[in-house]
């Protein structure tokens, strides 16, 4: 813990993660940054957990649970939109409300970036973040992601269309 970051462990989804996954996927306030706008049933999520290979090459995505040093699950980190030909993926993270602002996002993303570089040999990671989500923009800035472009009226939320920024990191 010399870095000042909390201890985290990234791990594959387990059947016991159903309720946490259900909570995260059905948090309406998170829908404006994702591709979904409908709730997921426990049945669908149970099937997803049972059938995911947890292999980015097979699934074209990798979803990992984030556990803290006490073994509590604090969130989920993703690599999605994986493009093996061009060596890139979109990176994302959701930390449960009660664990936010404790360094878990930085610690988890630092590990995920290292994994993407050293194990997957990716060339580039990117995130698309609403400009109004200043905490998330600061998070990726802290991790040395650069603003690549501003996407005008890219996301639709409860107040209409909103600009987003594409943040990129070459590995």
PDB file of C-alpha atoms in Angstrom:
ATOM      1  CA  UNK A   1       0.000   0.000   0.000  1.00  0.00           C
ATOM      2  CA  UNK A   2       2.981   2.292  -0.453  1.00  0.00           C
ATOM      3  CA  UNK A   3       1.201   4.047  -3.318  1.00  0.00           C
ATOM      4  CA  UNK A   4      -1.482   5.312  -0.928  1.00  0.00           C
ATOM      5  CA  UNK A   5      -4.125   3.407  -2.866  1.00  0.00           C
ATOM      6  CA  UNK A   6      -6.360   0.836  -1.209  1.00  0.00           C
ATOM      7  CA  UNK A   7      -5.754  -2.832  -1.911  1.00  0.00           C
ATOM      8  CA  UNK A   8      -8.051  -4.220  -4.590  1.00  0.00           C
ATOM      9  CA  UNK A   9      -8.388  -7.523  -6.379  1.00  0.00           C
ATOM     10  CA  UNK A  10      -9.922  -7.910  -9.832  1.00  0.00           C
ATOM     11  CA  UNK A  11     -11.647 -11.242 -10.321  1.00  0.00           C
ATOM     12  CA  UNK A  12     -14.026 -13.062 -12.657  1.00  0.00           C
ATOM     13  CA  UNK A  13     -17.769 -13.031 -12.091  1.00  0.00           C
ATOM     14  CA  UNK A  14     -19.135 -15.707  -9.775  1.00  0.00           C
ATOM     15  CA  UNK A  15     -22.762 -16.831  -9.280  1.00  0.00           C
ATOM     16  CA  UNK A  16     -22.642 -15.122  -5.866  1.00  0.00           C
ATOM     17  CA  UNK A  17     -22.219 -11.765  -7.654  1.00  0.00           C
ATOM     18  CA  UNK A  18     -25.772 -11.845  -9.023  1.00  0.00           C
ATOM     19  CA  UNK A  19     -27.256  -9.325  -6.579  1.00  0.00           C
ATOM     20  CA  UNK A  20     -24.415  -6.813  -6.958  1.00  0.00           C
ATOM     21  CA  UNK A  21     -24.538  -7.122 -10.746  1.00  0.00           C
ATOM     22  CA  UNK A  22     -28.328  -6.730 -10.593  1.00  0.00           C
ATOM     23  CA  UNK A  23     -27.935  -3.547  -8.521  1.00  0.00           C
ATOM     24  CA  UNK A  24     -25.295  -2.040 -10.831  1.00  0.00           C
ATOM     25  CA  UNK A  25     -27.062  -2.911 -14.092  1.00  0.00           C
ATOM     26  CA  UNK A  26     -30.403  -1.576 -12.849  1.00  0.00           C
ATOM     27  CA  UNK A  27     -29.154   1.764 -11.509  1.00  0.00           C
ATOM     28  CA  UNK A  28     -31.046   4.125 -13.798  1.00  0.00           C
ATOM     29  CA  UNK A  29     -28.606   7.011 -13.221  1.00  0.00           C
ATOM     30  CA  UNK A  30     -25.841   4.920 -14.866  1.00  0.00           C
ATOM     31  CA  UNK A  31     -27.857   4.238 -18.021  1.00  0.00           C
ATOM     32  CA  UNK A  32     -27.001   7.580 -19.657  1.00  0.00           C
ATOM     33  CA  UNK A  33     -23.385   6.469 -20.119  1.00  0.00           C
ATOM     34  CA  UNK A  34     -24.092   2.928 -21.280  1.00  0.00           C
ATOM     35  CA  UNK A  35     -25.891   1.260 -24.119  1.00  0.00           C
ATOM     36  CA  UNK A  36     -28.883   0.046 -22.148  1.00  0.00           C
ATOM     37  CA  UNK A  37     -32.119   1.735 -21.217  1.00  0.00           C
ATOM     38  CA  UNK A  38     -34.088  -1.186 -19.864  1.00  0.00           C
ATOM     39  CA  UNK A  39     -33.772  -3.094 -16.598  1.00  0.00           C
ATOM     40  CA  UNK A  40     -32.147  -6.513 -16.559  1.00  0.00           C
ATOM     41  CA  UNK A  41     -33.890  -9.398 -14.827  1.00  0.00           C
ATOM     42  CA  UNK A  42     -32.090 -11.656 -12.387  1.00  0.00           C
ATOM     43  CA  UNK A  43     -32.775 -14.504 -14.841  1.00  0.00           C
ATOM     44  CA  UNK A  44     -30.945 -12.747 -17.689  1.00  0.00           C
ATOM     45  CA  UNK A  45     -28.016 -11.808 -15.453  1.00  0.00           C
ATOM     46  CA  UNK A  46     -27.802 -15.326 -13.973  1.00  0.00           C
ATOM     47  CA  UNK A  47     -27.670 -16.679 -17.534  1.00  0.00           C
ATOM     48  CA  UNK A  48     -24.993 -14.128 -18.453  1.00  0.00           C
ATOM     49  CA  UNK A  49     -22.831 -15.106 -15.468  1.00  0.00           C
ATOM     50  CA  UNK A  50     -23.274 -18.816 -16.249  1.00  0.00           C
ATOM     51  CA  UNK A  51     -22.429 -18.468 -19.930  1.00  0.00           C
ATOM     52  CA  UNK A  52     -19.690 -15.867 -20.070  1.00  0.00           C
ATOM     53  CA  UNK A  53     -16.322 -17.365 -20.903  1.00  0.00           C
ATOM     54  CA  UNK A  54     -14.546 -14.546 -19.010  1.00  0.00           C
ATOM     55  CA  UNK A  55     -12.279 -14.504 -22.055  1.00  0.00           C
ATOM     56  CA  UNK A  56     -12.011 -11.209 -23.897  1.00  0.00           C
ATOM     57  CA  UNK A  57     -11.287 -13.000 -27.175  1.00  0.00           C
ATOM     58  CA  UNK A  58     -14.408 -15.174 -26.935  1.00  0.00           C
ATOM     59  CA  UNK A  59     -16.790 -12.617 -25.403  1.00  0.00           C
ATOM     60  CA  UNK A  60     -15.305  -9.431 -26.967  1.00  0.00           C
ATOM     61  CA  UNK A  61     -15.549  -7.972 -23.471  1.00  0.00           C
ATOM     62  CA  UNK A  62     -14.175  -8.631 -20.005  1.00  0.00           C
ATOM     63  CA  UNK A  63     -16.166  -7.852 -16.872  1.00  0.00           C
ATOM     64  CA  UNK A  64     -14.310  -8.091 -13.590  1.00  0.00           C
ATOM     65  CA  UNK A  65     -15.530  -7.658 -10.049  1.00  0.00           C
ATOM     66  CA  UNK A  66     -13.528  -5.308  -7.835  1.00  0.00           C
ATOM     67  CA  UNK A  67     -12.961  -6.570  -4.283  1.00  0.00           C
ATOM     68  CA  UNK A  68     -11.303  -4.546  -1.528  1.00  0.00           C
ATOM     69  CA  UNK A  69      -8.664  -5.830   0.887  1.00  0.00           C
ATOM     70  CA  UNK A  70     -11.382  -7.154   3.204  1.00  0.00           C
ATOM     71  CA  UNK A  71     -12.915  -9.224   0.392  1.00  0.00           C
ATOM     72  CA  UNK A  72     -15.969  -6.974   0.001  1.00  0.00           C
ATOM     73  CA  UNK A  73     -17.089  -6.367  -3.564  1.00  0.00           C
ATOM     74  CA  UNK A  74     -16.918  -2.622  -4.166  1.00  0.00           C
ATOM     75  CA  UNK A  75     -17.650  -2.430  -7.895  1.00  0.00           C
ATOM     76  CA  UNK A  76     -17.094  -3.722 -11.391  1.00  0.00           C
ATOM     77  CA  UNK A  77     -14.501  -2.861 -14.052  1.00  0.00           C
ATOM     78  CA  UNK A  78     -14.928  -3.551 -17.748  1.00  0.00           C
ATOM     79  CA  UNK A  79     -13.119  -3.775 -21.022  1.00  0.00           C
ATOM     80  CA  UNK A  80     -15.775  -3.670 -23.765  1.00  0.00           C
ATOM     81  CA  UNK A  81     -15.921  -3.014 -27.511  1.00  0.00           C
ATOM     82  CA  UNK A  82     -12.714  -5.056 -27.761  1.00  0.00           C
ATOM     83  CA  UNK A  83     -11.097  -4.790 -31.175  1.00  0.00           C
ATOM     84  CA  UNK A  84      -8.245  -7.328 -31.458  1.00  0.00           C
ATOM     85  CA  UNK A  85      -7.225  -6.198 -34.935  1.00  0.00           C
ATOM     86  CA  UNK A  86      -6.542  -2.645 -33.830  1.00  0.00           C
ATOM     87  CA  UNK A  87      -5.539  -3.532 -30.276  1.00  0.00           C
ATOM     88  CA  UNK A  88      -8.008  -1.374 -28.409  1.00  0.00           C
ATOM     89  CA  UNK A  89     -10.916  -1.548 -25.995  1.00  0.00           C
ATOM     90  CA  UNK A  90     -13.226   0.786 -24.137  1.00  0.00           C
ATOM     91  CA  UNK A  91     -12.587   0.829 -20.394  1.00  0.00           C
ATOM     92  CA  UNK A  92     -15.168   1.500 -17.727  1.00  0.00           C
ATOM     93  CA  UNK A  93     -15.773   1.241 -14.026  1.00  0.00           C
ATOM     94  CA  UNK A  94     -18.638   1.503 -11.569  1.00  0.00           C
ATOM     95  CA  UNK A  95     -17.934   1.719  -7.853  1.00  0.00           C
ATOM     96  CA  UNK A  96     -20.883   1.220  -5.515  1.00  0.00           C
ATOM     97  CA  UNK A  97     -22.001   4.491  -3.899  1.00  0.00           C
ATOM     98  CA  UNK A  98     -20.906   3.627  -0.361  1.00  0.00           C
ATOM     99  CA  UNK A  99     -17.322   2.947  -1.545  1.00  0.00           C
ATOM    100  CA  UNK A 100     -16.857   5.983  -3.797  1.00  0.00           C
ATOM    101  CA  UNK A 101     -14.178   8.599  -3.162  1.00  0.00           C
ATOM    102  CA  UNK A 102     -11.990   6.048  -1.369  1.00  0.00           C
ATOM    103  CA  UNK A 103      -9.441   5.387  -4.135  1.00  0.00           C
ATOM    104  CA  UNK A 104     -10.955   2.109  -5.316  1.00  0.00           C
ATOM    105  CA  UNK A 105     -11.543   3.344  -8.870  1.00  0.00           C
ATOM    106  CA  UNK A 106      -7.933   4.495  -9.288  1.00  0.00           C
ATOM    107  CA  UNK A 107      -6.583   1.265  -7.784  1.00  0.00           C
ATOM    108  CA  UNK A 108      -8.828  -0.978  -9.902  1.00  0.00           C
ATOM    109  CA  UNK A 109      -8.243   0.896 -13.148  1.00  0.00           C
ATOM    110  CA  UNK A 110      -4.484   0.944 -12.523  1.00  0.00           C
ATOM    111  CA  UNK A 111      -4.558  -2.863 -12.318  1.00  0.00           C
ATOM    112  CA  UNK A 112      -6.831  -3.169 -15.349  1.00  0.00           C
ATOM    113  CA  UNK A 113      -4.583  -0.893 -17.420  1.00  0.00           C
ATOM    114  CA  UNK A 114      -1.539  -2.958 -16.432  1.00  0.00           C
ATOM    115  CA  UNK A 115      -3.389  -6.157 -17.404  1.00  0.00           C
ATOM    116  CA  UNK A 116      -4.425  -4.661 -20.762  1.00  0.00           C
ATOM    117  CA  UNK A 117      -0.827  -3.642 -21.467  1.00  0.00           C
ATOM    118  CA  UNK A 118       1.121  -6.632 -20.145  1.00  0.00           C
ATOM    119  CA  UNK A 119      -1.205  -9.589 -20.701  1.00  0.00           C
ATOM    120  CA  UNK A 120      -3.559  -8.559 -23.515  1.00  0.00           C
ATOM    121  CA  UNK A 121      -0.919  -6.452 -25.314  1.00  0.00           C
ATOM    122  CA  UNK A 122      -3.462  -3.775 -26.167  1.00  0.00           C
ATOM    123  CA  UNK A 123      -2.250  -0.626 -27.847  1.00  0.00           C
ATOM    124  CA  UNK A 124      -5.001   1.749 -26.731  1.00  0.00           C
ATOM    125  CA  UNK A 125      -7.731   2.156 -24.130  1.00  0.00           C
ATOM    126  CA  UNK A 126     -10.482   4.743 -24.305  1.00  0.00           C
ATOM    127  CA  UNK A 127     -13.415   5.963 -22.273  1.00  0.00           C
ATOM    128  CA  UNK A 128     -16.397   8.057 -23.315  1.00  0.00           C
ATOM    129  CA  UNK A 129     -17.456  10.287 -20.430  1.00  0.00           C
ATOM    130  CA  UNK A 130     -20.234  12.896 -20.164  1.00  0.00           C
ATOM    131  CA  UNK A 131     -18.666  16.336 -19.738  1.00  0.00           C
ATOM    132  CA  UNK A 132     -20.873  16.882 -16.693  1.00  0.00           C
ATOM    133  CA  UNK A 133     -19.259  13.914 -14.916  1.00  0.00           C
ATOM    134  CA  UNK A 134     -16.283  15.934 -13.731  1.00  0.00           C
ATOM    135  CA  UNK A 135     -15.271  13.336 -11.128  1.00  0.00           C
ATOM    136  CA  UNK A 136     -14.913  10.701 -13.850  1.00  0.00           C
ATOM    137  CA  UNK A 137     -13.039  13.079 -16.158  1.00  0.00           C
ATOM    138  CA  UNK A 138     -10.623  13.825 -13.279  1.00  0.00           C
ATOM    139  CA  UNK A 139     -10.250  10.088 -12.610  1.00  0.00           C
ATOM    140  CA  UNK A 140      -9.111   9.349 -16.152  1.00  0.00           C
ATOM    141  CA  UNK A 141      -6.937  12.480 -16.192  1.00  0.00           C
ATOM    142  CA  UNK A 142      -5.202  11.182 -13.051  1.00  0.00           C
ATOM    143  CA  UNK A 143      -4.519   7.935 -14.932  1.00  0.00           C
ATOM    144  CA  UNK A 144      -2.879   9.857 -17.823  1.00  0.00           C
ATOM    145  CA  UNK A 145      -5.727   9.553 -20.324  1.00  0.00           C
ATOM    146  CA  UNK A 146      -5.739  12.423 -22.830  1.00  0.00           C
ATOM    147  CA  UNK A 147      -8.815  14.097 -24.225  1.00  0.00           C
ATOM    148  CA  UNK A 148      -8.956  12.944 -27.818  1.00  0.00           C
ATOM    149  CA  UNK A 149     -12.101  14.751 -28.890  1.00  0.00           C
ATOM    150  CA  UNK A 150     -15.360  16.246 -27.770  1.00  0.00           C
ATOM    151  CA  UNK A 151     -18.424  14.381 -28.983  1.00  0.00           C
ATOM    152  CA  UNK A 152     -21.219  16.892 -29.473  1.00  0.00           C
ATOM    153  CA  UNK A 153     -24.637  15.912 -28.118  1.00  0.00           C
ATOM    154  CA  UNK A 154     -23.365  12.314 -27.852  1.00  0.00           C
ATOM    155  CA  UNK A 155     -25.382  11.107 -24.873  1.00  0.00           C
ATOM    156  CA  UNK A 156     -29.065  11.464 -24.132  1.00  0.00           C
ATOM    157  CA  UNK A 157     -30.106  11.785 -20.511  1.00  0.00           C
ATOM    158  CA  UNK A 158     -32.940  13.149 -18.437  1.00  0.00           C
ATOM    159  CA  UNK A 159     -32.094  16.743 -19.431  1.00  0.00           C
ATOM    160  CA  UNK A 160     -31.685  16.098 -23.162  1.00  0.00           C
ATOM    161  CA  UNK A 161     -28.540  15.621 -25.190  1.00  0.00           C
ATOM    162  CA  UNK A 162     -25.143  16.189 -23.627  1.00  0.00           C
ATOM    163  CA  UNK A 163     -21.612  16.438 -24.913  1.00  0.00           C
ATOM    164  CA  UNK A 164     -19.117  13.738 -24.005  1.00  0.00           C
ATOM    165  CA  UNK A 165     -15.368  13.545 -24.215  1.00  0.00           C
ATOM    166  CA  UNK A 166     -13.359  10.636 -25.558  1.00  0.00           C
ATOM    167  CA  UNK A 167     -10.397  10.053 -23.285  1.00  0.00           C
ATOM    168  CA  UNK A 168      -7.577   7.875 -24.654  1.00  0.00           C
ATOM    169  CA  UNK A 169      -4.436   6.260 -23.320  1.00  0.00           C
ATOM    170  CA  UNK A 170      -1.748   4.681 -25.454  1.00  0.00           C
ATOM    171  CA  UNK A 171      -0.208   1.699 -23.710  1.00  0.00           C
TER     172      UNK A 171
END
